[in-house]
Short mmCIF file of C-alpha atoms in Angstrom, two decimals:
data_model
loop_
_atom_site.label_atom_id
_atom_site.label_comp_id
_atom_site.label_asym_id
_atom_site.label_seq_id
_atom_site.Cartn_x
_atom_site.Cartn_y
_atom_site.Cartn_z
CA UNK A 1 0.00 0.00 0.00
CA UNK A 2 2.79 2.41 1.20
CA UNK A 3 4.74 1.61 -2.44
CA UNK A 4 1.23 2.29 -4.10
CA UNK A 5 0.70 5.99 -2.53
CA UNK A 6 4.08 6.94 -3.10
CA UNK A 7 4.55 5.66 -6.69
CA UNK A 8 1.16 7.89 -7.57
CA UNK A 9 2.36 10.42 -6.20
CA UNK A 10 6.03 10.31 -7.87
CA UNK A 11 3.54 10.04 -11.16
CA UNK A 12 1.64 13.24 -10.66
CA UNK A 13 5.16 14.85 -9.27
CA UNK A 14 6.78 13.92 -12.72
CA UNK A 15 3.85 14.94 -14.50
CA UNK A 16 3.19 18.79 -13.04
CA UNK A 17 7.23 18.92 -13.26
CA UNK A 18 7.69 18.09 -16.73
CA UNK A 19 4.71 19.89 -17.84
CA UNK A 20 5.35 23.23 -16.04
CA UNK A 21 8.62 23.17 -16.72
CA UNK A 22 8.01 22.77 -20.87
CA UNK A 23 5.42 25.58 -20.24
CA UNK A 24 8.14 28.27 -18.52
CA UNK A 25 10.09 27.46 -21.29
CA UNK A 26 7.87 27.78 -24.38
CA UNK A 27 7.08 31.54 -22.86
CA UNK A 28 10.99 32.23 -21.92
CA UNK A 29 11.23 31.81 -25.52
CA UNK A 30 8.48 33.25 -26.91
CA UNK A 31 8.26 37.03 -25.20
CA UNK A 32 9.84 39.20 -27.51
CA UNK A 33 12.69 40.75 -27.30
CA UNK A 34 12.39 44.69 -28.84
CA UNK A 35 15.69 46.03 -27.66
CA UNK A 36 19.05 45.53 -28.15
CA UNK A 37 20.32 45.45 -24.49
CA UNK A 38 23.12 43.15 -23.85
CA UNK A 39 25.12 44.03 -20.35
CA UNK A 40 28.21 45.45 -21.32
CA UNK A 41 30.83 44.88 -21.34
CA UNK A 42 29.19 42.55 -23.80
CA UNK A 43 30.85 40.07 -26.48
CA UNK A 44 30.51 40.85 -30.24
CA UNK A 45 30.29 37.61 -31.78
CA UNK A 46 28.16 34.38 -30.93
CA UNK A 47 31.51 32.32 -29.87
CA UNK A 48 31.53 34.86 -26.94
CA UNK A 49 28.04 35.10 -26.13
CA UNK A 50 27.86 31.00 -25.60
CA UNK A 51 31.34 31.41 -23.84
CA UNK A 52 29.57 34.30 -21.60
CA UNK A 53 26.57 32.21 -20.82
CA UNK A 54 28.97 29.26 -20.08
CA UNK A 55 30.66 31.34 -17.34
CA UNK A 56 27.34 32.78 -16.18
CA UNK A 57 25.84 29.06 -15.52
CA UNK A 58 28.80 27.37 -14.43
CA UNK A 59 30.70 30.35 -12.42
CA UNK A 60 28.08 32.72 -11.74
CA UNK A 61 30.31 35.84 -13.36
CA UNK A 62 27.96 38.31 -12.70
CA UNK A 63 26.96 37.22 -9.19
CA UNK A 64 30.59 36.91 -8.04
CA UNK A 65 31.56 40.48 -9.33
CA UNK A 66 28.59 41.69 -7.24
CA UNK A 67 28.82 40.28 -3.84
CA UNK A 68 31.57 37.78 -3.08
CA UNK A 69 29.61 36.76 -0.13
CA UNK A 70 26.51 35.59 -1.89
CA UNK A 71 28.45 34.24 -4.70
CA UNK A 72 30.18 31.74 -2.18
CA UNK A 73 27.42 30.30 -0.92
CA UNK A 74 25.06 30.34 -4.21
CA UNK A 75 28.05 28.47 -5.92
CA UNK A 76 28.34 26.20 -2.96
CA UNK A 77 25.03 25.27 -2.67
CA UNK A 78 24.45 25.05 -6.33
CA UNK A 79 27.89 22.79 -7.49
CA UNK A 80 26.96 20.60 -4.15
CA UNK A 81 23.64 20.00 -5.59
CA UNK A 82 24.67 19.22 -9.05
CA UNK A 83 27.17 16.27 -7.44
CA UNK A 84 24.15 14.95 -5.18
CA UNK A 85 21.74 14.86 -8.00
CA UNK A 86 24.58 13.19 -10.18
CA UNK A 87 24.98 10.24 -7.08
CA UNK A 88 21.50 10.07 -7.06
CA UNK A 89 21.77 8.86 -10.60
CA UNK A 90 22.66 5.32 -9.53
CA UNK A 91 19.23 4.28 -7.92
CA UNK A 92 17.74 4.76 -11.98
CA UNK A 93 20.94 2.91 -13.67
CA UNK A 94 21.50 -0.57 -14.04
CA UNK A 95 24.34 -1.22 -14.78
CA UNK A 96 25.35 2.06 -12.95
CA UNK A 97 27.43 4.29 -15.39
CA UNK A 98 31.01 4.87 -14.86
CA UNK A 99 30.98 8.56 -14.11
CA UNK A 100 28.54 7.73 -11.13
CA UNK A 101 30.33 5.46 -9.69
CA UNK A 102 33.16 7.63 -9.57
CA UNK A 103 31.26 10.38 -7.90
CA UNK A 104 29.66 8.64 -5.40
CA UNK A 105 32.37 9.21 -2.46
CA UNK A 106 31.98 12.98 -3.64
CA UNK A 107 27.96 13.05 -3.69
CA UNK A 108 27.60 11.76 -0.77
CA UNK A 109 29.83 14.51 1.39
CA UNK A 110 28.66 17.20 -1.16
CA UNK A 111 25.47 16.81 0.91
CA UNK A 112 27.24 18.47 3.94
CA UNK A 113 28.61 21.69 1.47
CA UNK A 114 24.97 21.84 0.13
CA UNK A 115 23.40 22.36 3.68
CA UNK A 116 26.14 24.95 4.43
CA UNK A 117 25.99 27.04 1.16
CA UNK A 118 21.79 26.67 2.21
CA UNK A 119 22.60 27.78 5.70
CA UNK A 120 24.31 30.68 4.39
CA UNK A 121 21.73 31.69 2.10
CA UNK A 122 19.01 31.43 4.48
CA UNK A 123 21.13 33.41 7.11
CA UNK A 124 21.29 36.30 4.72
CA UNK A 125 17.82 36.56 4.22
CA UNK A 126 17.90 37.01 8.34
CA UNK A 127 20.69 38.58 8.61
CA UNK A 128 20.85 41.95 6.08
CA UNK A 129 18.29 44.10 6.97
CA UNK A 130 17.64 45.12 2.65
CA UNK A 131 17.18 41.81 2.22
CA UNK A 132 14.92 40.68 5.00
CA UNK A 133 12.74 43.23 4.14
CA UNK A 134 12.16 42.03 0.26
CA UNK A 135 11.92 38.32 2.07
CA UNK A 136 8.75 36.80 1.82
CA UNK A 137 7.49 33.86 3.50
CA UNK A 138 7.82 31.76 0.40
CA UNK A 139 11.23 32.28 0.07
CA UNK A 140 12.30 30.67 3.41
CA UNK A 141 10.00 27.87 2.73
CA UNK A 142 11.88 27.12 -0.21
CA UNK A 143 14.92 26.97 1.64
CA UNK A 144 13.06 25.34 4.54
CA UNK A 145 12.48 22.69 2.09
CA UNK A 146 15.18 22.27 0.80
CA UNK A 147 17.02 21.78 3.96
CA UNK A 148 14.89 19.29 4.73
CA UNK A 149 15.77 17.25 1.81
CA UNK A 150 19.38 17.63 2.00
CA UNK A 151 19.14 16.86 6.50
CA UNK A 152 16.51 14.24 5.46
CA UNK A 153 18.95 12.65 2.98
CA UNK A 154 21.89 13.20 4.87
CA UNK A 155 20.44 11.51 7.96
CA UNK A 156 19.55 7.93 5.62
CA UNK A 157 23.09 7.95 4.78
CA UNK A 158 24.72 8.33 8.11
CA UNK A 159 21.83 8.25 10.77
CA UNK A 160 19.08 5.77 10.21
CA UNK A 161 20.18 3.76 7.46
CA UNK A 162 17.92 2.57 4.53
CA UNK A 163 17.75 -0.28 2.36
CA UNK A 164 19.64 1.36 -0.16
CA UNK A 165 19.02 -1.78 -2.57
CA UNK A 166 15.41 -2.31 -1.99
CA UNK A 167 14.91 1.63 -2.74
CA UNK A 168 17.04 1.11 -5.80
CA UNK A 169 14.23 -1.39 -6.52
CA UNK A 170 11.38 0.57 -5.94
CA UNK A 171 12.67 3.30 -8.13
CA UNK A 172 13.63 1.49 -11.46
CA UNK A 173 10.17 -0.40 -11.05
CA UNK A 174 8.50 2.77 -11.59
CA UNK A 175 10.37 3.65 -14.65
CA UNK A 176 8.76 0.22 -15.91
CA UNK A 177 6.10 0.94 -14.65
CA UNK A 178 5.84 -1.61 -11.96
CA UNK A 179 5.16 -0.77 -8.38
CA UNK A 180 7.00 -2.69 -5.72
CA UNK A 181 7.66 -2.30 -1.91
CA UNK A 182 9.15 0.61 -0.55
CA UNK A 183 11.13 0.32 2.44
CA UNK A 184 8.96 1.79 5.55
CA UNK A 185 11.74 3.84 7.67
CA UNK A 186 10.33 7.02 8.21
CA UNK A 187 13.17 9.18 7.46
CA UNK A 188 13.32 7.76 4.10
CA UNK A 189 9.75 8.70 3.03
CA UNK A 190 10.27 12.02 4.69
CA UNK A 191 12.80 12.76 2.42
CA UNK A 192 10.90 11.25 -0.44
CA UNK A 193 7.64 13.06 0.71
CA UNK A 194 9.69 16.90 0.49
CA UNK A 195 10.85 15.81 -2.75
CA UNK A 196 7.39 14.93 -4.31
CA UNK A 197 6.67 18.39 -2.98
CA UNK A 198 9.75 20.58 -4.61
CA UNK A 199 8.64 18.36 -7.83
CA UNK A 200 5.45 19.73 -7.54
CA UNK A 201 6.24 23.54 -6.57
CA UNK A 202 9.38 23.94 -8.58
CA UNK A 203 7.19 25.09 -11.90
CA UNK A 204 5.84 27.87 -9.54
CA UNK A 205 8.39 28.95 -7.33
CA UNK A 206 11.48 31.26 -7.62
CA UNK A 207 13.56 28.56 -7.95
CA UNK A 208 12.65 27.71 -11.44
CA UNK A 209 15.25 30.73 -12.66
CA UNK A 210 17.94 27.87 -14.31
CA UNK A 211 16.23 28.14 -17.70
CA UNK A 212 15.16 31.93 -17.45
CA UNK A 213 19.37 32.70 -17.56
CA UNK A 214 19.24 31.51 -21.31
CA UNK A 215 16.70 33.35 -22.42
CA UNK A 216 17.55 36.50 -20.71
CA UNK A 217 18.62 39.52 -23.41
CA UNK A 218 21.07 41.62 -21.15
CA UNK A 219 23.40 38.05 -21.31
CA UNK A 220 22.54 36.28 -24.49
CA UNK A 221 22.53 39.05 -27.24
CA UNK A 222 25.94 40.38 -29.11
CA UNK A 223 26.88 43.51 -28.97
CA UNK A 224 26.00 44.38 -32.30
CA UNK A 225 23.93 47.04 -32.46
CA UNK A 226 25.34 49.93 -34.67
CA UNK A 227 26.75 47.06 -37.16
CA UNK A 228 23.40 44.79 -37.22
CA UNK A 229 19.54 46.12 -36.90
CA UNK A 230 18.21 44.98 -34.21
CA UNK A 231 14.18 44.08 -35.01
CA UNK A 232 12.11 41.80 -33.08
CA UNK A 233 9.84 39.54 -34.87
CA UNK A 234 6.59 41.42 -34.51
CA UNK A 235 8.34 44.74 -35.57
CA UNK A 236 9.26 43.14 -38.52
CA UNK A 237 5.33 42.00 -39.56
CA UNK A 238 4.28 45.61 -38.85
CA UNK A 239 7.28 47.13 -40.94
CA UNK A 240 6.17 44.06 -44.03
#
């Protein structure tokens, strides 16, 4: 029964996520774009507007120049999350892939970085009086939740420790489509339970900004303007 409720809900979790996220993305791309207004110093060729972006996702360029503080934890929290996610890969693989196996010693202390970069955040939103007071409650419930998740997962590992195979299990039966049993410790499914729920709230929340940095003009339009005429696609009907 247990297996049951949580493999619907891990369906309707998937569903919302995929869907919402598709949906953000199709109007990312779609609002027009009138202006030529690229953040200069801006590159003048493609090459050096994907190399910009590069920097932007992987570095956080613009973040770091502003506040070195922020920057450290937002990169903390963020590369952390990236090397959990990738250990997490080995409960949907069999075999399990090389890479993962190699980062699995990694992922699974990364956990530790991700609460701290977390910690940080949430202590600035406390902390620095011009940013409390832009705070609102739904931003430290996103970063109640996902402290939960990362303690929650943290504490399975070196806490209360779960079947680790019969969860591998569980999960590649519901890629098949098959519902087993799911193990019944309770820090388990209250890990799984806050996950269902960021699945389900991502799509909504601030924290679905990853795509919007691709889409956004200031970073992904050369610096072109007095060499190429800049005309947004419903400009041009009108001007036709």
């Amino acid at each position: 029964m247990l297996g049951t409720v949580y493999a619907i809900l891990f369906y309707v979790a998937t569903l919302v996520l995929l869907i919402g996220v598709v949906r953000k993305i199709r109007i990312y791309a779609r609002v027009p774009a009138p202006l030529k207004i690229p953040t200069t110093p801006a590159p003048k060729t493609r090459g050096g507007v994907i190399l910009r972006v590069f920097r932007e996702v992987v570095f956080f360029e613009s973040l770091y120049k502003s506040n070195k503080w922020i920057w450290l934890f937002g990169w903390v929290f963020h590369m952390a999350l990236w090397l959990v996610l990738a250990r997490h890969l080995r409960y949907f693989t069999q075999p399990v892939w090389g890479w993962v196996e190699i980062v699995q010693p990694f992922g699974t202390y990364a956990g530790f970085a991700m609460l701290a970069g977390l910690a940080g955040l949430w202590a600035r939103r406390i902390l620095v009086e011009r940013i409390r007071y832009i705070s609102s409650p739904s931003d430290h419930l996103m970063l109640a939740l996902l402290m939960g998740i990362g303690a929650s997962g943290a504490m399975t590992r070196f806490v209360a420790h779960t079947d680790i195979v019969a969860v591998k299990a569980y999960m590649l039966g519901l890629m098949r489509f098959r519902v087993g049993d799911l193990p019944s410790d309770p820090t388990l499914l209250v890990h799984l339970g806050l996950v269902i729920v960021l699945m389900i709230v991502f799509p909504i929340s601030k924290l679905l900004h990853a795509p919007g940095v691709f889409f956004s003009p200031s970073r992904n339009q050369v610096d072109n303007p007095r060499e190429v005429r800049h005309v947004a696609p419903w400009a041009a009907k009108i001007e036709n």
